[in-house]
XYZ file of C-alpha atoms in Angstrom:
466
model
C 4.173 31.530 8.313
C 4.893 32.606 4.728
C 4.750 36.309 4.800
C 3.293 37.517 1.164
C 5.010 39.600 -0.999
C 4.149 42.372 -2.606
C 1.826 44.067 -0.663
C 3.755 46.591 1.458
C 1.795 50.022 2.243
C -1.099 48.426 0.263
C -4.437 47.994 1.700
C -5.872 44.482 1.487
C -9.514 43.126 2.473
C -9.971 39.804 3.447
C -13.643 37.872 3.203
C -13.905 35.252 5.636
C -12.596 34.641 8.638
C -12.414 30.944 9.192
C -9.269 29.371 9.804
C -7.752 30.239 6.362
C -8.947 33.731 6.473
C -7.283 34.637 9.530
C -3.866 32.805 8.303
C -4.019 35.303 5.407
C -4.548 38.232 7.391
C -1.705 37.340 9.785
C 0.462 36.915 6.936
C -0.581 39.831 4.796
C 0.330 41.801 7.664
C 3.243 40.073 8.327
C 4.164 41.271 4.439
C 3.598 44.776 5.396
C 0.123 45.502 4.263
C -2.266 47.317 6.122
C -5.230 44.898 6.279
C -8.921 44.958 6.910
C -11.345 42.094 6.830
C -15.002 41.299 7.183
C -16.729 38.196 7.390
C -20.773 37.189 7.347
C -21.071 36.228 10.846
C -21.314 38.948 13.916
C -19.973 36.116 16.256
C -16.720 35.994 14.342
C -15.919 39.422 13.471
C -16.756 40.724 16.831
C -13.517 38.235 17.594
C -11.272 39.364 15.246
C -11.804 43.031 16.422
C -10.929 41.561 19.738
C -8.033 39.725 18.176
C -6.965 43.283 17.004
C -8.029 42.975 13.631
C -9.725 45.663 11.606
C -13.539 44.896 11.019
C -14.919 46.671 8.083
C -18.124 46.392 6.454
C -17.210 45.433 3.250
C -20.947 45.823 1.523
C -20.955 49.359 1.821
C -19.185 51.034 -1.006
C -17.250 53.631 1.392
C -15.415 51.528 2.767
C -13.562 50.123 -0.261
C -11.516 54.152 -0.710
C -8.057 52.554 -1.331
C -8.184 48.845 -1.352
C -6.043 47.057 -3.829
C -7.001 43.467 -3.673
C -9.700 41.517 -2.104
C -8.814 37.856 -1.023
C -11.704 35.408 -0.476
C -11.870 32.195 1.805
C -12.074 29.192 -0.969
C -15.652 28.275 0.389
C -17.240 31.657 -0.544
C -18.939 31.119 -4.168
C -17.020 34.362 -6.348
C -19.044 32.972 -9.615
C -21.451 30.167 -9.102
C -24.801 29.649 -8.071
C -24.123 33.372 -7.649
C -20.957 35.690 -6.348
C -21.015 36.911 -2.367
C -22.238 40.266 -2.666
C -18.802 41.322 -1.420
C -17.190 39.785 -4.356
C -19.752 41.241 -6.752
C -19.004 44.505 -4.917
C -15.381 43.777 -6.024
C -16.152 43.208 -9.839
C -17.963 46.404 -9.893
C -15.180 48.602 -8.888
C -12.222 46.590 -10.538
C -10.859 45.448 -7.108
C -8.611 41.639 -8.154
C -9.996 38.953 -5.952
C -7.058 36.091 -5.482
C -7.589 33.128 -2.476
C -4.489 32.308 -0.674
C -3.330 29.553 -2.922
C -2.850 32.674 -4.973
C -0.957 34.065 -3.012
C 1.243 31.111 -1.776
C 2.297 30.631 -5.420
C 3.613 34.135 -5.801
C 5.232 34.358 -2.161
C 7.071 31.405 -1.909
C 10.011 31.544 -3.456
C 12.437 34.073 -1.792
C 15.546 35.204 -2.030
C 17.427 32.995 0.528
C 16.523 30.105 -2.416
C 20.198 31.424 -3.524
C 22.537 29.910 -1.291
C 20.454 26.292 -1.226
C 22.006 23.593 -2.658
C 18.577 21.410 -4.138
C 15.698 24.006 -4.749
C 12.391 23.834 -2.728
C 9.682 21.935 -4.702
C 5.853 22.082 -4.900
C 3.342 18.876 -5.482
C -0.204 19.883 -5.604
C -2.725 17.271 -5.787
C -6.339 17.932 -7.492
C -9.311 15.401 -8.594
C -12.318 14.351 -7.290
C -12.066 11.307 -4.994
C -8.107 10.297 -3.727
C -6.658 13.490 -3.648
C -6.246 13.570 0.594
C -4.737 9.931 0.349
C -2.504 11.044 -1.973
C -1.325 13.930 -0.945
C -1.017 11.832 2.735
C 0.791 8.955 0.734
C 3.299 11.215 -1.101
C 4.119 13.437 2.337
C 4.477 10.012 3.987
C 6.925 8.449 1.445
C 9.267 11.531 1.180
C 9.214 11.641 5.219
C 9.968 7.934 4.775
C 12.825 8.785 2.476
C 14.628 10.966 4.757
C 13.465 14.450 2.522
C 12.683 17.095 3.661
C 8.424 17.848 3.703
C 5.540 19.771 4.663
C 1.818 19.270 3.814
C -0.840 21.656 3.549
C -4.142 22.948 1.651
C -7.203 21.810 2.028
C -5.367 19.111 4.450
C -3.777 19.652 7.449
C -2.197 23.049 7.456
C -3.230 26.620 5.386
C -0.995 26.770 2.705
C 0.461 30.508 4.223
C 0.483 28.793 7.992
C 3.060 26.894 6.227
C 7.004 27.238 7.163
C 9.269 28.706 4.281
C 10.586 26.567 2.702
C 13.972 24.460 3.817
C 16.930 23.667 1.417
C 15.718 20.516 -0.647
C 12.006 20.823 0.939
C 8.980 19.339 -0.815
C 5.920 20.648 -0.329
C 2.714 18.566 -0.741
C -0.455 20.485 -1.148
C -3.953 19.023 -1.674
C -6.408 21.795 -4.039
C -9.749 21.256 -4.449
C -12.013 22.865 -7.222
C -12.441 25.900 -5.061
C -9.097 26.419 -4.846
C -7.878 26.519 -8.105
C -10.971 28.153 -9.580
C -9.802 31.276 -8.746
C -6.174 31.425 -7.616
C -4.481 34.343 -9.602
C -0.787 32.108 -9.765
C -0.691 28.188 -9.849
C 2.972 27.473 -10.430
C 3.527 24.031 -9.139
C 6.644 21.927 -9.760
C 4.693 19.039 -10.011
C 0.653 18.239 -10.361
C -1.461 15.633 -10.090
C -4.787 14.747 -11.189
C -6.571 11.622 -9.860
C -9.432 11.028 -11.204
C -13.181 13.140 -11.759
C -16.863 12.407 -10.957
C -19.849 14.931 -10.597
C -19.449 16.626 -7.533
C -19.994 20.675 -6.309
C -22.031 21.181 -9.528
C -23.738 24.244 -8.368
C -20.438 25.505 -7.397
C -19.397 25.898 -10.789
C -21.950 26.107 -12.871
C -22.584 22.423 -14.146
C -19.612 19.610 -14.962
C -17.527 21.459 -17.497
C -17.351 24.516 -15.280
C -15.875 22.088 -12.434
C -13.576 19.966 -14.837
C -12.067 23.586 -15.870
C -11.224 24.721 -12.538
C -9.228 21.713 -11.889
C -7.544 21.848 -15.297
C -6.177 25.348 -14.175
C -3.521 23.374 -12.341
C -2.513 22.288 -15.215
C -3.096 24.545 -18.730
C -2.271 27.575 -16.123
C 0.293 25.775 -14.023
C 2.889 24.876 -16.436
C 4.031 22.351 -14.233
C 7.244 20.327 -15.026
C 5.629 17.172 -14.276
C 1.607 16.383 -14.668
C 0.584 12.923 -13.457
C -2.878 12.374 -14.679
C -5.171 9.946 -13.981
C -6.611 8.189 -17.408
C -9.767 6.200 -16.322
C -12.258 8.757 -17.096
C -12.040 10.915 -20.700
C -11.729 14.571 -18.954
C -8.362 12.798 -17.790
C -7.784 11.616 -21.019
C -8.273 14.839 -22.666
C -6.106 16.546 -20.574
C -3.442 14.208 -20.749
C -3.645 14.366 -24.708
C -3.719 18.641 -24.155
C -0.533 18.761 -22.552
C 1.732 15.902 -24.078
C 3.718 16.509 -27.283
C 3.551 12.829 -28.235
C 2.609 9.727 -26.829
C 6.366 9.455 -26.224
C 6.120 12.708 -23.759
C 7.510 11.752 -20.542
C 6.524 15.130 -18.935
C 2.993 13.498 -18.816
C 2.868 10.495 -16.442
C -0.184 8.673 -16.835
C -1.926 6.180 -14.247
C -4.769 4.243 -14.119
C -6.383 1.850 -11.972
C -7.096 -1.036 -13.693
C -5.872 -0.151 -17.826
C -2.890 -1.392 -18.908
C -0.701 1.202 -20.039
C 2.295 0.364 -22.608
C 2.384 2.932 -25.115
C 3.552 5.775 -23.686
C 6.779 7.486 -22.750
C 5.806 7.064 -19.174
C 3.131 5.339 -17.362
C 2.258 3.565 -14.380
C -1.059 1.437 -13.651
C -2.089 -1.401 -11.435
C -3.789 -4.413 -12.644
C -5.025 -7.388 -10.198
C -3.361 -5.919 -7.221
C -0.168 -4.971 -9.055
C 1.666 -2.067 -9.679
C 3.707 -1.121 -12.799
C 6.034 1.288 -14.419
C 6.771 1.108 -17.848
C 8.739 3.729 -19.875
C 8.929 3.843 -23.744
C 6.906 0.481 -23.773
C 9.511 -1.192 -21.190
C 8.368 -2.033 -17.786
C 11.168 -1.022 -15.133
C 9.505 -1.638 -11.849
C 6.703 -3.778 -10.178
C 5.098 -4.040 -6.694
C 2.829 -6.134 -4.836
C 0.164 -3.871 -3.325
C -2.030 -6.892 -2.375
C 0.102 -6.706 1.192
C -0.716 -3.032 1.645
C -3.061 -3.007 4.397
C -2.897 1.028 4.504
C -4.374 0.971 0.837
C -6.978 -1.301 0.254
C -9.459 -1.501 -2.545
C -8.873 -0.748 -6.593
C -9.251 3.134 -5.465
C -6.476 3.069 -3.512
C -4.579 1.543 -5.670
C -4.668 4.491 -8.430
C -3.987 6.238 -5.157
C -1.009 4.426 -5.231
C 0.264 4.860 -8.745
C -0.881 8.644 -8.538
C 1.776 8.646 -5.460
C 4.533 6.330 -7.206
C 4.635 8.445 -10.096
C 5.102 11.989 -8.085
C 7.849 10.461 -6.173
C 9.302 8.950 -8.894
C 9.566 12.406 -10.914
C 11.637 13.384 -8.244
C 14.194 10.501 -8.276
C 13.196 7.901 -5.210
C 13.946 4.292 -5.745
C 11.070 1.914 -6.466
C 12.020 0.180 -3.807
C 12.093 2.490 -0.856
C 8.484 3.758 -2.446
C 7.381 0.302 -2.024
C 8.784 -0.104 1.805
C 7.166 2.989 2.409
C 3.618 2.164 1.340
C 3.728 -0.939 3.667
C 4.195 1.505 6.292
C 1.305 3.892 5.408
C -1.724 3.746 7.585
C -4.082 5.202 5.763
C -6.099 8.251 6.490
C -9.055 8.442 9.233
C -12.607 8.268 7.500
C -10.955 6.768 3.787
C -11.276 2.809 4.088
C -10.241 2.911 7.828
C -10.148 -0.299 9.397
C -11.246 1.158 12.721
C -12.019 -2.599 14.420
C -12.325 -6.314 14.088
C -14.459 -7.498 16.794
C -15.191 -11.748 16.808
C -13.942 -12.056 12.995
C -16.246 -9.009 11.598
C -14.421 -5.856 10.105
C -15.572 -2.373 10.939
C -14.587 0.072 7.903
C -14.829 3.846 8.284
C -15.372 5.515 4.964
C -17.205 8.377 5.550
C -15.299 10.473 3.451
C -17.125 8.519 0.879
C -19.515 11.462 0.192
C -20.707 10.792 -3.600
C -21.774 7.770 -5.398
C -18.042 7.239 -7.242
C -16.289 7.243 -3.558
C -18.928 4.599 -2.484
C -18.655 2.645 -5.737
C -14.737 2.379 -4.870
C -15.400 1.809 -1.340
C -17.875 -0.710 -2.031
C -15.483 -2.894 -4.655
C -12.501 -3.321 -2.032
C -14.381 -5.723 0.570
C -16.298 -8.682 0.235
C -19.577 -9.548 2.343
C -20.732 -6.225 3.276
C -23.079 -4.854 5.577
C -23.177 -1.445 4.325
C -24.101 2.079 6.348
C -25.475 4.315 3.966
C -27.492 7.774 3.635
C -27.185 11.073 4.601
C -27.592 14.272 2.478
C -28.076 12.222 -0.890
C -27.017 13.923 -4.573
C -28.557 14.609 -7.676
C -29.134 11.107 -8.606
C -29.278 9.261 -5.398
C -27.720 6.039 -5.326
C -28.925 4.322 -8.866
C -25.508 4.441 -10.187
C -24.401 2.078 -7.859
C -26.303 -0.903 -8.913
C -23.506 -2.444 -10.466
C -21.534 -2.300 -7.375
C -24.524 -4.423 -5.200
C -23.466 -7.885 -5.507
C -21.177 -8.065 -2.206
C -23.888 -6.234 -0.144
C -25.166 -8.313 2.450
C -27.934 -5.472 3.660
C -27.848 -2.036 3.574
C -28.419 0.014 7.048
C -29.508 3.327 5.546
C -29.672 6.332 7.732
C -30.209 10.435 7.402
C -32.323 12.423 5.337
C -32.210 10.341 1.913
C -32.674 6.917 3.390
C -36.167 6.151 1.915
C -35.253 7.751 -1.494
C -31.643 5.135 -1.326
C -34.418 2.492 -0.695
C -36.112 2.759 -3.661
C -32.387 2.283 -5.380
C -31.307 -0.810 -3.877
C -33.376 -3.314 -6.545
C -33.224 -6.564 -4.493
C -30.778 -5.952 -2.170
C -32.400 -6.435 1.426
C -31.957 -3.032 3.546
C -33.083 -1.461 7.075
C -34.117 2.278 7.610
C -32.136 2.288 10.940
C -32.411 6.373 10.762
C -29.529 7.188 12.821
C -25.883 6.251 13.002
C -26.690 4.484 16.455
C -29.412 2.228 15.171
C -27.161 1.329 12.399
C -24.662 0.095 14.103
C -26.515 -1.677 16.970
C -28.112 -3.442 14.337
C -25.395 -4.516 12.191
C -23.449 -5.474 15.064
C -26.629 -7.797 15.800
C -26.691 -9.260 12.841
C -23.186 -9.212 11.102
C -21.199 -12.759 10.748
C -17.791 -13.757 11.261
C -15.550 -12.588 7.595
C -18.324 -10.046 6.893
C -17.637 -6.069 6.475
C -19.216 -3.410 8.013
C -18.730 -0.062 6.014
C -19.808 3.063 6.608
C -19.688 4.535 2.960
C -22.433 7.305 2.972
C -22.743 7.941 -0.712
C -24.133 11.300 0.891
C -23.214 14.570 2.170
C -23.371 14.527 6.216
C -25.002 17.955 6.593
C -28.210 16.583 7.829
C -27.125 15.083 10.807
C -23.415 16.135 11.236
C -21.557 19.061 10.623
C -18.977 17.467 8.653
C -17.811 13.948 6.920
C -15.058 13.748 9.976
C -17.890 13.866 12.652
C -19.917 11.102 11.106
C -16.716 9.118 10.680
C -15.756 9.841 14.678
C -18.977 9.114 15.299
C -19.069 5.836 13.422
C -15.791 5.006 14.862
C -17.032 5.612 18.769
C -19.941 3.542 18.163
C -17.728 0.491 16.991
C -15.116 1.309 19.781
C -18.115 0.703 22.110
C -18.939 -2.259 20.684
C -15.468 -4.499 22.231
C -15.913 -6.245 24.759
């Protein structure tokens, strides 16, 4: 646990007591402040009064005599498609609101940072599609190196569940938009941007209000080191904001697919190949054709978004390379869960939006592709460019009809359910064909979550062997 700083004697409030919540409440009081919380469901506080906590209603007015600070669970809107009436409650009186990220930044560094030899380091990780990859692929690499490393965020562990920080430790953080949209400090040693596409829109008030709360990282930030993905213009942009000059080596840019040569310091992959070049000079090359943990032109910015982080802090080319042949992958991201009589079962569920499926769909070749769900503003449409290695489409949840009427002449299958869908593409699939599950959708009609429709994907297939 990180214990905050700066809060002794002080009462602090805490909205939402999900896993994060709690983690700030345990280390709020761990930095001495007297803390009381609240959260929307009866179920949950009346366990955290059993847990010992104190449960205070947080709408009414009276109960806000003395609080200094309110700190909100990153999945509670504070501005967009309208504030929690807790938060509003907050505005009105002048209470700060911060998230934990907020409070991470400002507690991390302590004292005891004196005596180490190689300060403690941050890499945080932002964008739209990659960013769990990445931050998995950078953590993996520096374990791979022999450095010290923890990972944390919106992955894995709560950024204040973390451990302080070791002599020489990296730590590896994965942000989303809700995250950074309202963190009070964002003070990382190193950030990286992958990539952006239209996604939690009504979140933050349209795509300029999302773009923004990423670019916090950075215009906020300061970080030593930005890394920023150059394949759409928002990444452009912000590359241009915060280098000097094209020569600017404190910008790293990557791109999958662009060939970048201009620049002080780049690195891009091109046909399956990664390259660095500094000050118009390559210096380092590597085959990622081989990598069977990161398949797929996505992946491969993935890779270069990695490369470059490590790189900033001094590894070798080469022992970046031998770890990336060692990298699995992450579950539900291109996950090669099965190859049953010479057909490949893919688990991409994390493939949520029409982007993620449009990188998904690019990597394999003869595909039988599991689609639907909880479709987006725009259904599918944008992906007609990506349609010519569909072999049918098996399209399942609440938008399958609607995805339908996007497919043009690609031959489909309302199958429904994630269990039709597979039976029948396990019917009908050939030897050297691909069956991924890239939803294009949100899972909330039929699963609670992108990992449940992925595990149950994944069963289904297991099920399948003989």
């Amino acid at each position: 646990m990180i214990p905050v700083q700066g809060v002794e004697n002080q009462t602090i409030a805490v909205l939402g007591l999900g896993r994060s919540g709690r983690a700030t409440a345990a280390a709020l009081t761990e930095g001495g402040a007297h803390v009381v919380t609240w959260d929307d469901g009866a179920d949950t506080r009346e366990q955290a009064a059993a847990d010992g906590m104190t449960v205070l209603d947080l709408t009414r007015e009276a109960n806000w005599d003395g609080v200094s600070a309110l700190i909100t669970s990153p999945g509670i809107p504070h501005l967009y498609p309208r504030p929690h009436p807790v938060i509003a409650k907050a505005y009105e009186l002048g209470v700060p609101v911060d998230n934990d990220i907020g409070l991470f930044f400002r507690s991390f560094a302590t004292r005891d940072w004196e005596s180490y030899d190689i300060t403690p380091r941050v890499i945080a990780i932002t964008g739209s599609n990659g960013k769990s990859t990445t931050t998995a692929l950078i953590h993996h690499i520096l374990r791979e190196a022999g450095r010290p490393t923890q990972i944390g965020g919106n992955i894995g562990t709560g950024v204040l569940s973390l451990d302080p920080a070791h002599d020489g430790e990296v730590v590896v953080l994965e942000l989303s938009s809700y995250q950074t949209d309202l963190a009070r400090a964002l003070t990382p040693d190193i950030a990286v941007f992958t990539n952006l596409s239209p996604d939690h829109l009504d979140r933050h008030g349209g795509p300029g209000g999302y773009f923004a709360a990423k670019r916090r990282l950075f215009a906020e930030g300061g970080p030593d080191r930005a890394v920023i993905g150059v394949d759409e213009i928002e990444g452009r942009y912000l590359a241009d904001h915060l280098a000097m000059a094209p020569s600017d080596d404190r910008v790293i840019r990557i791109s999958s697919g662009q060939k970048l040569e201009r620049f002080g310091w780049s690195v891009f992959s091109r046909k399956g190949f990664l390259s660095e070049y500094r000050k118009g000079r390559q210096v380092a090359s590597i085959d990622l054709r081989e990598v069977k943990g990161l398949p797929g032109e996505h992946n491969h910015q993935n890779a270069c978004a990695a490369y470059a982080a490590t790189r900033a802090l001094g590894l070798a080319p080469r022992e970046i390379e031998r770890a990336f042949h060692s990298f699995e992958g992450l579950p539900h991201r291109s996950q090669r869960v099965a190859e049953i009589d010479g057909v490949a079962w893919v688990n991409d569920s994390k493939a949520t939006n029409v982007d993620a499926a449009a990188k998904a769909l690019t990597a394999f070749r003869n595909i039988r592709w599991i689609a639907g769900g909880m479709g987006k503003d725009g259904g599918i449409e944008a992906l007609q460019p990506f349609l010519d290695h569909v072999v049918k489409a098996y399209l399942i949840g609440h938008s399958a009809r609607d995805f339908a009427l996007q497919l043009g002449a690609v031959p489909y299958e309302i199958a429904e359910t994630m269990d039709q869908a597979v039976a029948r593409a396990a019917a009908e699939a050939q030897p050297g064909e691909t069956v991924l599950l890239a939803p294009a959708a949100a899972s909330f009609d039929q699963y609670p979550n992108f990992e449940k429709r992925g595990e149950h994907f994944t069963a289904l297939v297991q099920a399948l062997r003989p």
